[in-house]
Amino acid sequence: MGYFNRLKVVLAEQQKTGKWLARQIGKSNCTVSKWCSNSVQPDLKTLNEIANALEIDVKDLIVSSLNHK
């Protein structure tokens, strides 16, 4: 499962919106939307900022917890 799917899932699980995330990390709503639709991917620094804002481990944005061993 790709990063963009995990971001959408985590936002839904936490009942948060892309707009909320955009405000938290200082990005545009359009940018977050592009991540969620897999048009573009965030760089590693931004990926860490996303994880921090969502209070999760960065690996949870990359790999589904069902795939963790």
CSV table of N, CA and C in Angstrom, one decimal:
chain,number,residue,atom,x,y,z
A,1,MET,N,0.8,-1.2,0.0
A,1,MET,CA,0.0,0.0,0.0
A,1,MET,C,0.9,1.2,0.0
A,2,GLY,N,0.6,2.2,-0.8
A,2,GLY,CA,1.4,3.4,-1.0
A,2,GLY,C,1.2,4.4,0.1
A,3,TYR,N,2.1,5.3,0.2
A,3,TYR,CA,2.1,6.4,1.2
A,3,TYR,C,0.7,7.1,1.1
A,4,PHE,N,0.3,7.5,-0.1
A,4,PHE,CA,-0.9,8.3,-0.2
A,4,PHE,C,-2.1,7.6,0.4
A,5,ASN,N,-2.2,6.3,0.3
A,5,ASN,CA,-3.3,5.6,0.9
A,5,ASN,C,-3.2,5.6,2.4
A,6,ARG,N,-2.0,5.5,2.9
A,6,ARG,CA,-1.9,5.5,4.4
A,6,ARG,C,-2.2,6.9,4.9
A,7,LEU,N,-1.8,8.0,4.2
A,7,LEU,CA,-2.2,9.3,4.7
A,7,LEU,C,-3.7,9.5,4.8
A,8,LYS,N,-4.4,9.1,3.7
A,8,LYS,CA,-5.8,9.2,3.7
A,8,LYS,C,-6.5,8.3,4.8
A,9,VAL,N,-5.9,7.1,5.0
A,9,VAL,CA,-6.5,6.3,6.1
A,9,VAL,C,-6.3,6.9,7.4
A,10,VAL,N,-5.1,7.3,7.7
A,10,VAL,CA,-4.7,7.9,9.0
A,10,VAL,C,-5.6,9.1,9.3
A,11,LEU,N,-5.7,10.0,8.3
A,11,LEU,CA,-6.6,11.2,8.5
A,11,LEU,C,-8.0,10.8,8.8
A,12,ALA,N,-8.5,9.8,8.1
A,12,ALA,CA,-9.9,9.3,8.4
A,12,ALA,C,-10.0,8.7,9.8
A,13,GLU,N,-9.0,7.9,10.1
A,13,GLU,CA,-9.0,7.2,11.4
A,13,GLU,C,-9.0,8.2,12.6
A,14,GLN,N,-8.3,9.3,12.4
A,14,GLN,CA,-8.2,10.4,13.4
A,14,GLN,C,-9.3,11.4,13.2
A,15,GLN,N,-10.2,11.2,12.3
A,15,GLN,CA,-11.2,12.2,12.0
A,15,GLN,C,-10.7,13.6,11.8
A,16,LYS,N,-9.6,13.6,11.0
A,16,LYS,CA,-9.0,14.9,10.6
A,16,LYS,C,-9.1,15.1,9.1
A,17,THR,N,-9.0,16.3,8.7
A,17,THR,CA,-9.1,16.6,7.3
A,17,THR,C,-7.7,17.0,6.7
A,18,GLY,N,-7.7,17.0,5.4
A,18,GLY,CA,-6.5,17.5,4.7
A,18,GLY,C,-6.3,19.0,5.0
A,19,LYS,N,-7.3,19.7,5.2
A,19,LYS,CA,-7.3,21.1,5.5
A,19,LYS,C,-6.6,21.3,6.9
A,20,TRP,N,-7.0,20.5,7.8
A,20,TRP,CA,-6.4,20.6,9.2
A,20,TRP,C,-4.9,20.3,9.1
A,21,LEU,N,-4.6,19.2,8.3
A,21,LEU,CA,-3.1,18.9,8.2
A,21,LEU,C,-2.4,20.0,7.6
A,22,ALA,N,-2.9,20.6,6.5
A,22,ALA,CA,-2.2,21.7,5.8
A,22,ALA,C,-1.9,22.8,6.8
A,23,ARG,N,-2.9,23.2,7.6
A,23,ARG,CA,-2.7,24.3,8.6
A,23,ARG,C,-1.6,23.9,9.6
A,24,GLN,N,-1.6,22.6,10.0
A,24,GLN,CA,-0.6,22.2,11.0
A,24,GLN,C,0.8,22.2,10.5
A,25,ILE,N,1.0,21.9,9.3
A,25,ILE,CA,2.4,21.8,8.8
A,25,ILE,C,2.8,23.0,7.9
A,26,GLY,N,1.9,24.0,7.7
A,26,GLY,CA,2.2,25.1,6.9
A,26,GLY,C,2.3,24.9,5.4
A,27,LYS,N,1.4,24.0,4.9
A,27,LYS,CA,1.4,23.7,3.5
A,27,LYS,C,0.0,24.1,3.0
A,28,SER,N,-0.2,24.2,1.7
A,28,SER,CA,-1.5,24.5,1.1
A,28,SER,C,-2.4,23.3,1.1
A,29,ASN,N,-3.7,23.6,1.1
A,29,ASN,CA,-4.7,22.5,1.0
A,29,ASN,C,-4.4,21.7,-0.3
A,30,CYS,N,-4.1,22.4,-1.4
A,30,CYS,CA,-3.8,21.8,-2.7
A,30,CYS,C,-2.7,20.8,-2.6
A,31,THR,N,-1.6,21.2,-1.9
A,31,THR,CA,-0.5,20.3,-1.7
A,31,THR,C,-0.9,19.0,-1.0
A,32,VAL,N,-1.6,19.1,0.1
A,32,VAL,CA,-2.0,17.9,0.8
A,32,VAL,C,-2.9,17.1,0.0
A,33,SER,N,-3.8,17.7,-0.8
A,33,SER,CA,-4.7,17.0,-1.7
A,33,SER,C,-3.9,16.2,-2.7
A,34,LYS,N,-2.8,16.8,-3.2
A,34,LYS,CA,-2.0,16.1,-4.2
A,34,LYS,C,-1.3,14.8,-3.6
A,35,TRP,N,-0.9,15.0,-2.3
A,35,TRP,CA,-0.3,13.8,-1.6
A,35,TRP,C,-1.4,12.7,-1.5
A,36,CYS,N,-2.6,13.1,-1.1
A,36,CYS,CA,-3.6,12.1,-0.9
A,36,CYS,C,-4.1,11.4,-2.2
A,37,SER,N,-3.9,12.1,-3.3
A,37,SER,CA,-4.3,11.5,-4.6
A,37,SER,C,-3.1,10.9,-5.3
A,38,ASN,N,-1.9,11.0,-4.7
A,38,ASN,CA,-0.7,10.4,-5.2
A,38,ASN,C,-0.2,11.1,-6.5
A,39,SER,N,-0.6,12.4,-6.6
A,39,SER,CA,0.0,13.2,-7.7
A,39,SER,C,1.4,13.5,-7.5
A,40,VAL,N,1.8,13.8,-6.2
A,40,VAL,CA,3.1,14.1,-5.8
A,40,VAL,C,3.3,13.5,-4.4
A,41,GLN,N,4.6,13.4,-4.0
A,41,GLN,CA,4.9,12.8,-2.7
A,41,GLN,C,5.7,13.9,-1.9
A,42,PRO,N,5.5,13.9,-0.6
A,42,PRO,CA,6.3,14.9,0.2
A,42,PRO,C,7.7,14.4,0.4
A,43,ASP,N,8.6,15.3,0.6
A,43,ASP,CA,10.0,14.9,0.9
A,43,ASP,C,10.1,14.4,2.3
A,44,LEU,N,11.3,13.8,2.7
A,44,LEU,CA,11.4,13.2,4.0
A,44,LEU,C,11.2,14.1,5.2
A,45,LYS,N,11.7,15.3,5.1
A,45,LYS,CA,11.5,16.3,6.2
A,45,LYS,C,10.0,16.5,6.4
A,46,THR,N,9.2,16.7,5.3
A,46,THR,CA,7.8,17.0,5.4
A,46,THR,C,7.1,15.7,5.9
A,47,LEU,N,7.5,14.6,5.5
A,47,LEU,CA,6.9,13.3,5.9
A,47,LEU,C,7.0,13.2,7.5
A,48,ASN,N,8.2,13.6,8.0
A,48,ASN,CA,8.3,13.7,9.5
A,48,ASN,C,7.4,14.7,10.1
A,49,GLU,N,7.3,15.8,9.5
A,49,GLU,CA,6.3,16.9,10.0
A,49,GLU,C,4.9,16.4,10.0
A,50,ILE,N,4.5,15.6,9.0
A,50,ILE,CA,3.2,15.0,8.9
A,50,ILE,C,3.0,14.1,10.1
A,51,ALA,N,4.0,13.2,10.3
A,51,ALA,CA,3.9,12.2,11.3
A,51,ALA,C,3.8,12.9,12.7
A,52,ASN,N,4.6,13.9,12.9
A,52,ASN,CA,4.5,14.6,14.2
A,52,ASN,C,3.2,15.3,14.4
A,53,ALA,N,2.6,15.9,13.4
A,53,ALA,CA,1.3,16.5,13.5
A,53,ALA,C,0.2,15.5,13.8
A,54,LEU,N,0.4,14.3,13.2
A,54,LEU,CA,-0.6,13.3,13.5
A,54,LEU,C,-0.3,12.4,14.7
A,55,GLU,N,0.8,12.7,15.3
A,55,GLU,CA,1.3,12.0,16.5
A,55,GLU,C,1.4,10.5,16.3
A,56,ILE,N,2.0,10.1,15.2
A,56,ILE,CA,2.3,8.7,14.8
A,56,ILE,C,3.7,8.6,14.4
A,57,ASP,N,4.1,7.3,14.3
A,57,ASP,CA,5.5,7.0,13.8
A,57,ASP,C,5.5,7.2,12.3
A,58,VAL,N,6.5,7.7,11.8
A,58,VAL,CA,6.6,8.0,10.3
A,58,VAL,C,6.4,6.7,9.5
A,59,LYS,N,6.8,5.6,10.1
A,59,LYS,CA,6.6,4.3,9.3
A,59,LYS,C,5.1,3.9,9.2
A,60,ASP,N,4.3,4.5,10.0
A,60,ASP,CA,2.9,4.2,9.9
A,60,ASP,C,2.2,4.9,8.7
A,61,LEU,N,3.0,5.9,8.2
A,61,LEU,CA,2.5,6.6,7.0
A,61,LEU,C,2.9,5.9,5.7
A,62,ILE,N,3.9,4.9,5.9
A,62,ILE,CA,4.4,4.3,4.7
A,62,ILE,C,3.9,2.8,4.6
A,63,VAL,N,3.8,2.2,5.7
A,63,VAL,CA,3.4,0.8,5.8
A,63,VAL,C,2.2,0.6,6.6
A,64,SER,N,1.2,-0.2,6.1
A,64,SER,CA,0.0,-0.5,6.9
A,64,SER,C,0.4,-1.3,8.1
A,65,SER,N,-0.2,-1.1,9.2
A,65,SER,CA,0.1,-1.8,10.5
A,65,SER,C,-0.2,-3.3,10.3
A,66,LEU,N,-1.1,-3.6,9.3
A,66,LEU,CA,-1.3,-5.0,9.0
A,66,LEU,C,-0.1,-5.7,8.4
A,67,ASN,N,0.8,-4.9,7.8
A,67,ASN,CA,2.0,-5.5,7.2
A,67,ASN,C,3.2,-5.5,8.1
A,68,HIS,N,3.1,-4.9,9.3
A,68,HIS,CA,4.2,-4.9,10.2
A,68,HIS,C,4.4,-6.3,10.8
A,69,LYS,N,5.7,-6.6,11.0
A,69,LYS,CA,6.0,-7.9,11.5
A,69,LYS,C,6.6,-7.8,12.9
